[in-house]
Coordinates of C-alpha atoms and ligand atoms in Angstrom, one line a residue:
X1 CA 93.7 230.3 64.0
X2 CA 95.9 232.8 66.0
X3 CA 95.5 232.4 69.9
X4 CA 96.7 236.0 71.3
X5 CA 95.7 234.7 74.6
X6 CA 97.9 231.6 74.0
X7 CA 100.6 234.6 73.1
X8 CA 99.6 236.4 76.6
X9 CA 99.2 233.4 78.6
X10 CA 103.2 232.3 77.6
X11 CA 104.9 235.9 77.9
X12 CA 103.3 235.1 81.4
X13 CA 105.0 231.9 81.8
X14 CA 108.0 233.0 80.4
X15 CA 108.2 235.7 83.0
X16 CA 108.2 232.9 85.8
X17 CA 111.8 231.7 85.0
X18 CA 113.6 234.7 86.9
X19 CA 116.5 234.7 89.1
X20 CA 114.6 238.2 90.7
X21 CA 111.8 236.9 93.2
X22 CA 108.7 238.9 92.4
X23 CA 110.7 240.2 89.4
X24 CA 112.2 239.3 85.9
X25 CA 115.8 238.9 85.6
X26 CA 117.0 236.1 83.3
X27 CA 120.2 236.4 81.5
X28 CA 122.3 234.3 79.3
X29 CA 123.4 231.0 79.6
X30 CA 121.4 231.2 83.4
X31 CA 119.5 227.7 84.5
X32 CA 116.6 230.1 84.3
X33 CA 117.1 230.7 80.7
X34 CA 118.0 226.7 80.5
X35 CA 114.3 226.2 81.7
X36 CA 113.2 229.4 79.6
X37 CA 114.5 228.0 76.3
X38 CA 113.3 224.7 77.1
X39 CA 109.9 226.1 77.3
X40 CA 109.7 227.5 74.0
X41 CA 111.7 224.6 72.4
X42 CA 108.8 222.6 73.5
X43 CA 105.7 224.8 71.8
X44 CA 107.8 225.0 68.6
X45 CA 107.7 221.2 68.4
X46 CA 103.8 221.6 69.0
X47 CA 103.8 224.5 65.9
X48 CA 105.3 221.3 64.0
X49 CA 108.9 222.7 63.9
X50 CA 111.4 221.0 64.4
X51 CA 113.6 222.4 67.4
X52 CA 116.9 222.4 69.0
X53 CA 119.4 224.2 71.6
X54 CA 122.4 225.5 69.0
X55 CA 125.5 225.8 70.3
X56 CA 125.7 229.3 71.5
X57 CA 122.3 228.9 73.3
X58 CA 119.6 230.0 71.0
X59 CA 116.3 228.2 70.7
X60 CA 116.2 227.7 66.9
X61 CA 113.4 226.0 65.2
X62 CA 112.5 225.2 61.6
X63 CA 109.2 224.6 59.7
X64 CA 109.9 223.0 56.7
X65 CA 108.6 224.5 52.9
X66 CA 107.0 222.8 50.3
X67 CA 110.6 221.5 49.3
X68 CA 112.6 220.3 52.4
X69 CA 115.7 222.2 52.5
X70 CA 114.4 225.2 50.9
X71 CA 115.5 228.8 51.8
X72 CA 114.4 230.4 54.9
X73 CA 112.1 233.2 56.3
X74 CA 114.1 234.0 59.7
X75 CA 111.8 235.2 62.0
X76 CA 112.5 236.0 65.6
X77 CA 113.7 237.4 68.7
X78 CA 115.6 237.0 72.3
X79 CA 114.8 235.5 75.3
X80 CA 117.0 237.5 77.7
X81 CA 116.5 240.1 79.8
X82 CA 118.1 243.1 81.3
X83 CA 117.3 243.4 85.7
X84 CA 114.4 244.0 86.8
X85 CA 112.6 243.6 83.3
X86 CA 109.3 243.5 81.8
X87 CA 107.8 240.1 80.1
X88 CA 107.4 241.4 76.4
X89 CA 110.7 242.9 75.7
X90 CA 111.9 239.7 73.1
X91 CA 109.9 237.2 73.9
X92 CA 106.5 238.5 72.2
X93 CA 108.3 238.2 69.1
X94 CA 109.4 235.1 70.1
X95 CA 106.0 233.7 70.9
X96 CA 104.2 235.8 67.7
X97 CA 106.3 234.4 64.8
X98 CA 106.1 230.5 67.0
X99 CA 101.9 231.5 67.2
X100 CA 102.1 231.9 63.5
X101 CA 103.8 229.0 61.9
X102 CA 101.1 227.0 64.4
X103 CA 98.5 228.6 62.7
X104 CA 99.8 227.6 59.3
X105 CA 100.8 224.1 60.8
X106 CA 97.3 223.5 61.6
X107 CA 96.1 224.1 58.3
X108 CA 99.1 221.8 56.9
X109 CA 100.2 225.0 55.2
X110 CA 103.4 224.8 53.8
X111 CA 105.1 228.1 52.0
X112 CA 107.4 228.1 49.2
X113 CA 110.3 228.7 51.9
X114 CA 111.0 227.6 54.7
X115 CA 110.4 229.5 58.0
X116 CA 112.9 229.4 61.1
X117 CA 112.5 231.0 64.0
X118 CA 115.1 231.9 66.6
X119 CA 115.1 232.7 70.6
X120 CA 118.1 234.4 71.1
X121 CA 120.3 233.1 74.0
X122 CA 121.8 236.9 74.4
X123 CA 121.0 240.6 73.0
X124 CA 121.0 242.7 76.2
X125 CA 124.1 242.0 77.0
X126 CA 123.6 242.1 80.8
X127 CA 125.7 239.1 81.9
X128 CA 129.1 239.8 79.6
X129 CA 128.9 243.5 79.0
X130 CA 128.5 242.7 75.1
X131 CA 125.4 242.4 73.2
X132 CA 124.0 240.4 70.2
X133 CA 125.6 237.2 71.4
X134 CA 122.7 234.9 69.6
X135 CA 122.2 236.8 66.9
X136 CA 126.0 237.7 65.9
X137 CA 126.8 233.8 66.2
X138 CA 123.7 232.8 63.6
X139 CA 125.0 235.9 61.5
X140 CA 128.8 234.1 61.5
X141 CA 130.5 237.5 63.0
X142 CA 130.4 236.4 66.7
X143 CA 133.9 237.0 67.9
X144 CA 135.5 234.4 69.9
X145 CA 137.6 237.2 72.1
X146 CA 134.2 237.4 73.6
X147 CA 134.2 233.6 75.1
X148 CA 136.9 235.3 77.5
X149 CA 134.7 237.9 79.1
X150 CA 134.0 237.4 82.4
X151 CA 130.2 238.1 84.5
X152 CA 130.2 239.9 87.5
X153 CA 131.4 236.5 89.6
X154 CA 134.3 236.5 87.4
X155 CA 133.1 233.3 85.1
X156 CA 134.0 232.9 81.7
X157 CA 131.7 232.8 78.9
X158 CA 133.8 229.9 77.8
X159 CA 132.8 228.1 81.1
X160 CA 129.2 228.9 81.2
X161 CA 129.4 227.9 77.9
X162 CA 130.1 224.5 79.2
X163 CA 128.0 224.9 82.4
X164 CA 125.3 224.8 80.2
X165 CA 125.8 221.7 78.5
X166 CA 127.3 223.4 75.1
X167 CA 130.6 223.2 73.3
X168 CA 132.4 227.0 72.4
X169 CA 134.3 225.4 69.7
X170 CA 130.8 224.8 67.6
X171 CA 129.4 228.0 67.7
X172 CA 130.4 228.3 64.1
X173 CA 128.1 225.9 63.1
X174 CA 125.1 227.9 64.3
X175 CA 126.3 230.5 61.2
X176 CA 123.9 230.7 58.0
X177 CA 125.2 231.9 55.1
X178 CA 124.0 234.3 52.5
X179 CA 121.4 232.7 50.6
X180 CA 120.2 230.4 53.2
X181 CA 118.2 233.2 54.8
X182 CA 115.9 235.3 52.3
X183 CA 115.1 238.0 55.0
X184 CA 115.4 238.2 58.8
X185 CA 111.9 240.1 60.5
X186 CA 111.4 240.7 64.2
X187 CA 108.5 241.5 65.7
X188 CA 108.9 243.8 69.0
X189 CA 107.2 246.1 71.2
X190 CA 108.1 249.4 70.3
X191 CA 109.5 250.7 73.8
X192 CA 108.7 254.5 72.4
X193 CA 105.5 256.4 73.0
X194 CA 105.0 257.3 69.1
X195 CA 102.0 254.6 68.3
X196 CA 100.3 255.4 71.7
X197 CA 100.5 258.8 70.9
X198 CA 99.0 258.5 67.6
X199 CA 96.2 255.4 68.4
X200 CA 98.3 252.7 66.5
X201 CA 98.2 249.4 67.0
X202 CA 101.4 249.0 65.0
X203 CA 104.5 250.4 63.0
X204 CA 106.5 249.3 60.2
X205 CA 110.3 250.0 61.3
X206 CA 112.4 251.8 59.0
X207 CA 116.3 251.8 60.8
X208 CA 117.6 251.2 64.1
X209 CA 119.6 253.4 65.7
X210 CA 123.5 253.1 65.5
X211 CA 125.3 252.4 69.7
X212 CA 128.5 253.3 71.1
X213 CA 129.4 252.2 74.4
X214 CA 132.7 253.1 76.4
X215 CA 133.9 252.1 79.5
X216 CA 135.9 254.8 81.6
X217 CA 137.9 254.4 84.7
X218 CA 139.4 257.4 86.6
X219 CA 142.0 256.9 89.2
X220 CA 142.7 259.5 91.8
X221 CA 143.8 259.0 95.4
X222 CA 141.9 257.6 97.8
X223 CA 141.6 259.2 101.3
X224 CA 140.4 260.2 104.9
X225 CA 136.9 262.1 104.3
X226 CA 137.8 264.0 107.1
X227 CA 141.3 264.6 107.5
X228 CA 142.6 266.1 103.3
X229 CA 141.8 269.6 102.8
X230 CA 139.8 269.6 99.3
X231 CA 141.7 271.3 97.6
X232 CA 144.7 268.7 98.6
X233 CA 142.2 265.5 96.8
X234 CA 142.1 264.1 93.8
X235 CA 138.4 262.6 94.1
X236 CA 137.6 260.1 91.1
X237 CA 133.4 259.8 92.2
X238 CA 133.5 264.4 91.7
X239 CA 135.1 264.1 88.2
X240 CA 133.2 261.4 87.4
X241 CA 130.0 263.3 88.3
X242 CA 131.7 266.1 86.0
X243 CA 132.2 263.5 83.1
X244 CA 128.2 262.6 83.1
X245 CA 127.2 266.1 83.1
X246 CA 129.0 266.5 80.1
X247 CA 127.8 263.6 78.3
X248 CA 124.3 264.7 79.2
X249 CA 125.4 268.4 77.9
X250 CA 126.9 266.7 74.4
X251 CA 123.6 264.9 74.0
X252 CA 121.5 267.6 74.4
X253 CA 123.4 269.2 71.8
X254 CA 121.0 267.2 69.0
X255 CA 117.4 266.2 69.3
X256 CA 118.3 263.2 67.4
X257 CA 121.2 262.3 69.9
X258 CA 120.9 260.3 73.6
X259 CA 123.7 259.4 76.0
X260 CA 123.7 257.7 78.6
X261 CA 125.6 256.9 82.4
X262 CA 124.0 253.8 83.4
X263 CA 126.1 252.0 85.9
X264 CA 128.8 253.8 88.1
X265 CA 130.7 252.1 90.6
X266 CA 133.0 254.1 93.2
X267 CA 135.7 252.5 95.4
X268 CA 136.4 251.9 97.8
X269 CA 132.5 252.8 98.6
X270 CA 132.7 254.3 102.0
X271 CA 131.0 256.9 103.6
X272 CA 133.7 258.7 104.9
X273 CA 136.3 257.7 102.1
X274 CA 137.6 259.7 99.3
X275 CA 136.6 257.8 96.4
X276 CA 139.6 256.9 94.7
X277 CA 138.8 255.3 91.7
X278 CA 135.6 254.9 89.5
X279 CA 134.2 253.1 86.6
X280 CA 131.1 254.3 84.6
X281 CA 129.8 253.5 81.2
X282 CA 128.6 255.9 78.7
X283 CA 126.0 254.3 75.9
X284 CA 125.1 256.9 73.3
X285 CA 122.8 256.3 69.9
X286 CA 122.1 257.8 66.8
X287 CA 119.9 258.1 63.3
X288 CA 123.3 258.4 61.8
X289 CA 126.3 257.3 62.3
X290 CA 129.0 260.6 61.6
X291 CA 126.4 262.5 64.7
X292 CA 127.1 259.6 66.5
X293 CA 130.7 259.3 65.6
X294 CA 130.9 263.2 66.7
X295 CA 129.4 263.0 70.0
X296 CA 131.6 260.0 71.4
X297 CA 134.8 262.1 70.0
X298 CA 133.2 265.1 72.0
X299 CA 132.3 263.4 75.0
X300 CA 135.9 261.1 75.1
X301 CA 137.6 264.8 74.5
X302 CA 135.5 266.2 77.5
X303 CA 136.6 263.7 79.7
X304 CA 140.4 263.4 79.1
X305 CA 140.0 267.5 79.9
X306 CA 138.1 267.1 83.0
X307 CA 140.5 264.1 84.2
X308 CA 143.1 266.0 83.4
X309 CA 142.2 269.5 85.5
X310 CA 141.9 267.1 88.0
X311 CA 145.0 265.1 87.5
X312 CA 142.9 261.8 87.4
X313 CA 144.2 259.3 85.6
X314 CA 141.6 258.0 83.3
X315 CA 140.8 254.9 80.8
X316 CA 138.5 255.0 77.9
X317 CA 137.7 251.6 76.4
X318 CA 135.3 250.9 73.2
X319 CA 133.1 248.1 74.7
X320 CA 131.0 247.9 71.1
X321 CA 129.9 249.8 68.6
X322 CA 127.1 249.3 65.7
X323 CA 126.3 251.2 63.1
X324 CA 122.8 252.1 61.9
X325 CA 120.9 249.2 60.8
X326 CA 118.5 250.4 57.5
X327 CA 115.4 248.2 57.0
X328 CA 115.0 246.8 53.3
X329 CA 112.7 249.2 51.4
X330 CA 111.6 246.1 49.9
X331 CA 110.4 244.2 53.0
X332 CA 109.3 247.3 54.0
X333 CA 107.0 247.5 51.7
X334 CA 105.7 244.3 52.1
X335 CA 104.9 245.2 55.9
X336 CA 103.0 248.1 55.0
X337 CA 101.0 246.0 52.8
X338 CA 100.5 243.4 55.5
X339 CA 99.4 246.1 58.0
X340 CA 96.8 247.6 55.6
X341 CA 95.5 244.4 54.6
X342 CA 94.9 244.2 58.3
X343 CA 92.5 247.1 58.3
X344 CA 95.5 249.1 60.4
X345 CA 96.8 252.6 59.2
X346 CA 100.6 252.2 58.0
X347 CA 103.2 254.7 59.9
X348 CA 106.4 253.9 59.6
X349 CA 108.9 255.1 62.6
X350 CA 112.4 254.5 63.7
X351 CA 113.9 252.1 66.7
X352 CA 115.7 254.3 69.0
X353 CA 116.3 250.8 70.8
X354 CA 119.1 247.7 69.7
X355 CA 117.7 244.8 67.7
X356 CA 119.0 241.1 66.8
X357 CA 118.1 242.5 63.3
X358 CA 121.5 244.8 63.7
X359 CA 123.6 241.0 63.7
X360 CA 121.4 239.2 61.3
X361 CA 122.3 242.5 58.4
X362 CA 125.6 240.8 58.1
X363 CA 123.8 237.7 56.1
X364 CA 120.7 238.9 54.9
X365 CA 117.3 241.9 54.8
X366 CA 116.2 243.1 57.3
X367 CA 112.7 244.6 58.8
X368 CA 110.5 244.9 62.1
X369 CA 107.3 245.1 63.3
X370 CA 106.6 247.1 66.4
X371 CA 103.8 246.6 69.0
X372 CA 102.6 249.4 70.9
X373 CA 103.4 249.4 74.9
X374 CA 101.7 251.1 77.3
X375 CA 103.8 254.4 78.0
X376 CA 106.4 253.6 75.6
X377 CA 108.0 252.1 78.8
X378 CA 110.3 249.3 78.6
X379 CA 113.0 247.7 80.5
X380 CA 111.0 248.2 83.2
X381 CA 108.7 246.2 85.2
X382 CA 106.0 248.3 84.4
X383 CA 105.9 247.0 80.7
X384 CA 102.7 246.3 79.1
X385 CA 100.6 245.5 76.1
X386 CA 97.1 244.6 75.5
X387 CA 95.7 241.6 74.5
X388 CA 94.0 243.5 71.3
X389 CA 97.5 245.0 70.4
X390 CA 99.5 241.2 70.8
X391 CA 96.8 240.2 68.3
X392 CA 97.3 243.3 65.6
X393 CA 100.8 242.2 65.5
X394 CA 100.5 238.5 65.4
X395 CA 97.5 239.2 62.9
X396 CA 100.3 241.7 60.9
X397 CA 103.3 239.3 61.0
X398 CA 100.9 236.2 60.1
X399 CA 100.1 238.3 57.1
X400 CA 103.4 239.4 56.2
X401 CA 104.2 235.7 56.4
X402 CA 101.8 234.2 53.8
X403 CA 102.6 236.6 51.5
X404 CA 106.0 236.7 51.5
X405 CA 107.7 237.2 47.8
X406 CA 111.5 236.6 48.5
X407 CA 113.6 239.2 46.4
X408 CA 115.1 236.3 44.5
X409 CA 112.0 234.2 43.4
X410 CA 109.6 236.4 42.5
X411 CA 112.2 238.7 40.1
Ligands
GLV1 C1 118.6 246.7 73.9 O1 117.4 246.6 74.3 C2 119.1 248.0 73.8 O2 118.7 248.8 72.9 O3 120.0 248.4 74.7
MN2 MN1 115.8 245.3 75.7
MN3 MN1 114.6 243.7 72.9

């Protein structure tokens, strides 16, 4: 039997290993995501998985089908956080897919594959500025350049690595292969305000949403705030200000296009200093990828113009980029089935948000399940579910579960 207040009850305790007192911040390779992953290591073993720490972090467990070694079901999600966070954003498909294979545990249910489920160690990306850490490393495209970015103390992920009991030069063994996976499926709250709007409990996913993310520096000259004659400055924090006005202008060009400034940093950061130089980010996301591809041109274009009128000198660097992820139409199909067998209405919506499932299309299928949250808000403290709405999905995914046809078998 499904528990949804067992699922409740652990995004709760989940929520208690934070590095934010009174908050939620937990982020990669952290002792609070040591304790985190240790947490749900231990109630897969109680599902009657059995469940390790791989080596780039994850919490991967595995529930054995009616033939040991048989290919997997991957189901899963992460366990990190961005600041200041809410308790569902990863882990309530984390906890759902481990509430599920207990329920089939329980009955001594075994499928005709095997299930595995994955917390993964990193997808916001908070602590190393690049995302899908878990997930790319299980998918075999992690890219070791990446062990030498540094966190905000200037740590390595190399070092963390080993700060956290694990060995870099392993992560390739976390990698599946094709074949060993016969479809990845996430369950997630859908951080959108579609299902509220429409009195859904659920949604079947049909893409994410391509990313781009740049990093720009301008340089100008810092200076006495009250002694240089503005039109004598050349004030990196006012062209900067120009630069995201522009990228809010290009993404307001599309109703299917957003951009976004989310972290500036002036220096030297004094009130009565010129700022001389600046660093911002610009994240902007797309249903396609050439609308995409066409804003980041138009928004780098923008501000190599701007830099230049002011003669800033300026730095545009690709931090990452992902194209859009399509969900199978065949797994889709077999959520929609799930979710009317459920006695829900099927409505099938796009992720405007980043998913694991973006690594994981490397090796194998891909589709998602979203949850409705209260507001659509997300990344936010003020995330929130309902018991009722934890159950439709567990309910949903359980379903999708036991009557999973892998491509392969059932042709
Ligand atoms: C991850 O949550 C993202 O979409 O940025
Ligand atoms: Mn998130
Ligand atoms: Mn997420």
């Amino acid at each position: 039997m499904l528990d949804p207040g067992r699922i409740m009850e652990r995004c709760d305790a989940l929520a208690r290993h934070s590095e934010l007192p009174g908050g939620l911040t937990r982020v990669f390779l952290s002792p609070q995501a040591r304790a985190a992953t240790d947490n749900v290591l231990g109630w897969m073993r109680e599902a009657g998985m059995q469940a390790k720490l791989d080596a780039i972090g994850n919490a991967a467990g595995r529930y054995e089908g009616e033939r040991a070694g048989a290919p997997c079901l991957m189901l899963g999600s992460h366990l990190d956080t961005v600041r200041d966070a809410g308790r569902y954003d990863g882990m309530l498909g984390v906890i759902s897919a481990i509430e599920c294979v207990h329920a089939l545990s329980a009955r001594k249910k075994r499928l005709p594959f095997a299930i595995e489920i994955i917390g993964f160690g990193d997808e916001e990306g908070v602590r190393f500025g690049t995302t899908l850490l878990g997930s790319r490393a299980v998918a075999g495209i992690f890219d070791s350049k990446a062990l030498h970015a540094l966190d905000s103390s200037g740590q390595s992920m190399s070092t963390a690595l080993n700060e956290f009991g694990l060995d870099p030069n392993r992560i390739p063994e976390v990698s599946r292969k094709k074949g060993q996976v016969l479809a990845y499926a996430e369950l997630h709250i859908e951080q959108g305000p579609v299902l509220e709007a429409e009195g859904l409990p659920v949604g079947v996913v049909t893409a994410i949403n391509g990313f781009s993310r740049l990093r720009v520096t301008l340089r100008g000259a810092a200076g006495h705030a009250g002694t240089v004659p503005m039109k004598l400055r050349r004030d990196a924090l006012a062209g900067a200000a120009e630069c995201v006005l522009a990228t809010e202008k290009v993404a307001k060009g599309h109703a299917e296009l957003v951009g976004t400034v989310g972290r500036i940093e002036a220096k030297p950061g004094a009130i009565n200093v010129i700022p001389g130089e600046v660093m911002f980010t610009v994240d902007v996301r797309a249903p396609q990828d050439p609308l995409r591809n066409d804003a980041v041109a138009a928004i780098r274009s923008h501000i190599d113009k701007i830099a230049k009128d002011r003669k800033l000198d300026c730095e545009i660097e690709n931090l990452q980029e992902f194209g859009v992820s399509a969900c199978a139409p065949w797994l889709m199909d077999q959520m929609d089935k799930a979710v009317a067998r459920q006695g829900f209405p099927v409505r099938r919506l796009p992720s405007g948000a980043g998913h694991d499932g973006m690594a994981l299309g490397a090796i194998t299928d891909i589709c998602m399940l979203f949850v409705r949250c209260k507001g659509g808000i997300s990344h936010s403290p003020l995330e929130s579910i309902t018991q009722a709405d934890a159950a439709a999905g567990a309910r949903v995914l359980s379903d999708f579960i036991e009557h999973f046809e892998p491509r392969g078998l059932s042709a």
